[in-house]
Amino acid sequence: MTSPMKNYRIAPSILSADFAKLGEEVNAVIAAGADIVHFDVMDNHYVPNLTIGPLVCEAVRRITKAPIDVHLMVKPVDRIIPDFAKAGANIISFHPEASEHIDRTIGLIKEHGCKAGLVFNPATPLNYLDHVIDKLDLVLIMSVNPGFGGQSFIPEALNKLRLARQRIDASGRDIWLEIDGGVKVDNIAEIAAAGADTFVAGSAIYGKPDYKAVIDSMRSELAKVGKISC
Ligand code: DX5
Ligand code: ZN
């Protein structure tokens, strides 16, 4: 008997898109079967790179109905949260190291009508979940050090995913478990078997000429996951 396929979500990171035609790129990945727009915000302070802000979020909001998943790699973080909420973000995630008051930042995101996520760098312990998991909608495990697309997947992230999955299941809440960095067709099944249900992929999708072919391949890998032991 085959178990029903889990609800897996594919979230292309627009960091690897062609910014000269960003609207077309977003529409193209959604038409190719992606579920979510992953929106990487970098400030050249918390991470050594500089990307896009609320103005671009607002522009993307106008051309898609797909959920926009804003990944804030900025410090400080609170000042900019209302701007992203007004710009149409659906989910806003931040790194605990970038906030002086993590519980307050989660509250701020929710007060502005968005879902809240907490992001874990490769060396950041999951203990930050201890007292706030009941307020979260998403846990994002970084499988690279944040700042750039196109890096290699750090295998220890699989152990962390298993531990995060246990914590989420124990909470009994509907919390998405997202993975970000180095996700490809050839490792997505193993990542899903470790507990992830939401997959950010930048270079693996936008770096290829045929977005639908990549997303279809990812989905067929995910369809095998029940048969992989973790
Ligand atoms: C890294 C970003 C990622 C990145 C993923 O700091 O948060 O979302 O764009 O890119 P790939 O899939 O190429 O590793
Ligand atoms: Zn990201």
XYZ file of C-alpha atoms and ligand atoms in Angstrom:
245
model
C 0.000 0.000 0.000
C 1.338 3.443 -0.841
C 0.947 6.180 1.715
C -0.684 9.418 0.517
C 1.815 11.942 -0.795
C 2.642 14.585 1.766
C 1.951 18.185 1.039
C 5.328 19.250 -0.317
C 5.953 22.830 -1.380
C 8.588 24.061 -3.799
C 9.790 27.609 -3.242
C 12.138 28.949 -5.933
C 14.448 31.657 -4.586
C 14.311 34.721 -6.808
C 17.899 35.450 -5.780
C 18.933 33.348 -8.782
C 16.364 34.864 -11.168
C 17.189 37.313 -13.941
C 16.429 40.619 -12.211
C 16.147 42.415 -15.532
C 12.886 40.531 -16.086
C 11.841 39.616 -12.571
C 8.060 39.633 -13.129
C 8.334 37.216 -16.040
C 10.679 35.009 -14.047
C 8.269 34.777 -11.102
C 5.326 34.018 -13.368
C 7.385 31.433 -15.226
C 8.269 29.385 -12.124
C 4.711 29.482 -10.813
C 3.408 28.407 -14.239
C 6.026 25.641 -14.142
C 4.468 24.271 -10.935
C 6.198 26.077 -8.063
C 4.077 26.880 -4.994
C 5.750 29.801 -3.269
C 7.982 32.775 -4.096
C 11.042 32.754 -1.806
C 12.243 36.340 -1.422
C 15.778 36.738 -0.040
C 16.485 40.063 1.648
C 20.154 40.814 2.428
C 21.568 43.985 3.962
C 25.385 43.841 3.599
C 25.550 43.884 7.415
C 23.987 40.739 8.821
C 25.176 38.934 5.678
C 27.861 40.045 3.223
C 25.556 40.704 0.292
C 22.901 43.223 -0.682
C 19.679 42.365 -2.475
C 16.105 43.578 -2.569
C 13.651 45.347 -0.293
C 9.959 46.177 0.180
C 9.648 48.114 -3.094
C 10.524 45.002 -5.059
C 8.234 42.912 -2.863
C 5.374 45.261 -3.664
C 6.115 44.989 -7.392
C 6.182 41.182 -7.221
C 2.932 41.236 -5.212
C 1.231 43.008 -8.108
C 2.073 40.285 -10.624
C 1.417 37.068 -8.651
C -1.116 35.568 -6.285
C 1.396 32.979 -5.057
C 2.428 33.297 -1.404
C 5.524 35.461 -0.913
C 7.917 33.958 1.617
C 10.212 36.761 2.795
C 13.510 35.549 4.259
C 15.036 38.468 6.137
C 18.813 38.390 6.455
C 18.960 41.851 7.985
C 19.954 43.323 11.332
C 18.221 45.000 13.053
C 15.064 43.343 11.833
C 12.042 44.965 13.530
C 12.103 48.324 11.721
C 11.601 46.767 8.291
C 8.914 44.168 9.159
C 5.853 46.458 8.801
C 7.150 47.594 5.403
C 7.248 44.033 4.095
C 3.804 43.310 5.523
C 2.436 46.384 3.707
C 4.265 45.278 0.558
C 2.229 42.065 0.497
C 4.450 39.466 2.166
C 2.570 36.387 3.393
C 5.322 34.815 5.488
C 8.170 36.712 7.153
C 11.110 34.816 8.610
C 14.089 36.161 10.529
C 17.281 34.919 12.166
C 17.276 34.910 16.001
C 20.761 36.482 16.040
C 19.350 39.492 14.228
C 16.753 40.300 16.897
C 17.324 41.548 20.453
C 13.840 40.313 21.442
C 12.827 37.250 19.501
C 9.373 36.855 21.015
C 8.618 40.519 20.326
C 9.714 40.199 16.698
C 7.465 37.168 16.189
C 4.590 39.159 17.706
C 5.312 42.100 15.413
C 5.127 39.885 12.314
C 1.824 38.403 13.443
C 0.334 41.754 14.437
C 0.909 42.823 10.858
C -1.092 39.878 9.560
C 1.750 37.663 8.325
C 2.859 34.178 9.215
C 6.061 34.073 11.250
C 9.157 31.973 10.721
C 12.404 31.502 12.626
C 15.587 30.720 10.659
C 18.490 28.581 11.872
C 21.980 29.055 10.476
C 24.109 25.906 10.223
C 25.672 26.461 13.680
C 22.607 27.953 15.399
C 21.086 25.575 17.960
C 17.432 24.620 17.821
C 17.084 25.678 21.486
C 15.754 28.994 20.234
C 12.528 27.078 19.622
C 12.141 26.169 23.312
C 9.787 28.931 24.359
C 8.354 30.219 21.086
C 7.441 27.214 18.966
C 3.763 27.677 19.820
C 3.847 31.047 18.082
C 5.592 29.987 14.893
C 4.168 29.038 11.503
C 7.456 28.075 9.895
C 10.891 26.798 10.883
C 13.579 27.390 8.282
C 16.774 25.345 8.442
C 19.706 26.823 6.544
C 21.772 24.193 4.778
C 24.335 26.802 3.707
C 25.687 29.871 5.458
C 23.393 32.682 4.352
C 24.452 35.321 1.863
C 24.763 33.704 -1.542
C 23.019 31.353 -3.906
C 24.782 28.423 -5.515
C 26.551 27.007 -2.433
C 26.807 23.315 -1.547
C 24.386 21.615 0.833
C 25.872 21.077 4.331
C 24.991 17.451 5.247
C 24.633 18.142 8.995
C 21.418 19.968 8.063
C 19.807 16.537 7.667
C 20.371 15.744 11.369
C 19.008 19.139 12.283
C 15.923 18.587 10.142
C 15.203 15.316 11.946
C 15.436 17.079 15.316
C 13.312 19.978 14.123
C 10.722 17.538 12.756
C 10.496 15.865 16.180
C 9.955 19.197 17.881
C 7.298 20.262 15.385
C 5.437 16.961 15.635
C 5.580 17.154 19.442
C 4.078 20.645 19.297
C 1.037 19.293 17.453
C 0.917 22.495 15.407
C 0.811 22.966 11.659
C 4.314 24.404 11.287
C 6.062 24.217 7.926
C 9.612 22.883 7.960
C 11.575 24.620 5.248
C 15.102 23.953 4.003
C 17.211 26.560 2.234
C 20.519 26.160 0.425
C 21.979 23.677 -2.030
C 18.689 21.857 -2.684
C 18.833 19.982 -6.009
C 16.946 17.240 -7.815
C 19.469 14.682 -6.615
C 19.213 15.452 -2.883
C 15.599 16.600 -2.443
C 14.278 13.115 -1.597
C 16.843 12.617 1.159
C 16.004 16.070 2.539
C 12.289 15.282 2.533
C 12.941 11.944 4.239
C 14.701 13.879 7.019
C 11.506 15.848 7.617
C 11.394 18.915 5.385
C 8.124 19.743 3.637
C 9.036 23.056 1.992
C 12.043 23.349 -0.317
C 13.808 26.536 -1.331
C 15.786 26.115 -4.526
C 17.483 28.987 -6.307
C 20.243 27.951 -8.691
C 18.763 24.460 -9.183
C 15.684 26.010 -10.829
C 16.560 29.480 -12.122
C 19.963 28.262 -13.242
C 18.377 25.835 -15.709
C 16.678 26.615 -19.031
C 13.543 24.510 -18.439
C 11.946 25.348 -15.073
C 9.109 22.858 -15.504
C 11.509 20.003 -16.208
C 13.383 20.702 -12.946
C 10.234 21.103 -10.843
C 8.694 17.939 -12.349
C 11.905 16.038 -11.554
C 11.843 17.348 -7.987
C 8.226 16.219 -7.592
C 8.940 12.771 -8.940
C 11.848 12.462 -6.483
C 9.500 13.556 -3.692
C 6.965 10.926 -4.750
C 9.559 8.264 -3.882
C 10.075 9.521 -0.346
C 7.747 7.086 1.420
C 10.030 4.332 0.158
C 13.191 5.882 1.664
C 13.950 5.153 5.301
C 15.316 8.048 7.283
C 21.035 32.002 0.837
C 19.576 32.203 0.487
C 19.008 31.113 -0.336
C 19.655 30.926 -1.658
C 19.425 29.519 -2.127
O 21.430 32.947 1.764
O 18.801 32.308 1.657
O 17.601 31.232 -0.471
O 19.233 31.818 -2.634
O 20.123 29.346 -3.314
P 20.584 27.921 -3.823
O 19.353 27.081 -3.969
O 21.251 28.222 -5.114
O 21.514 27.354 -2.780
Zn 16.548 32.163 1.578
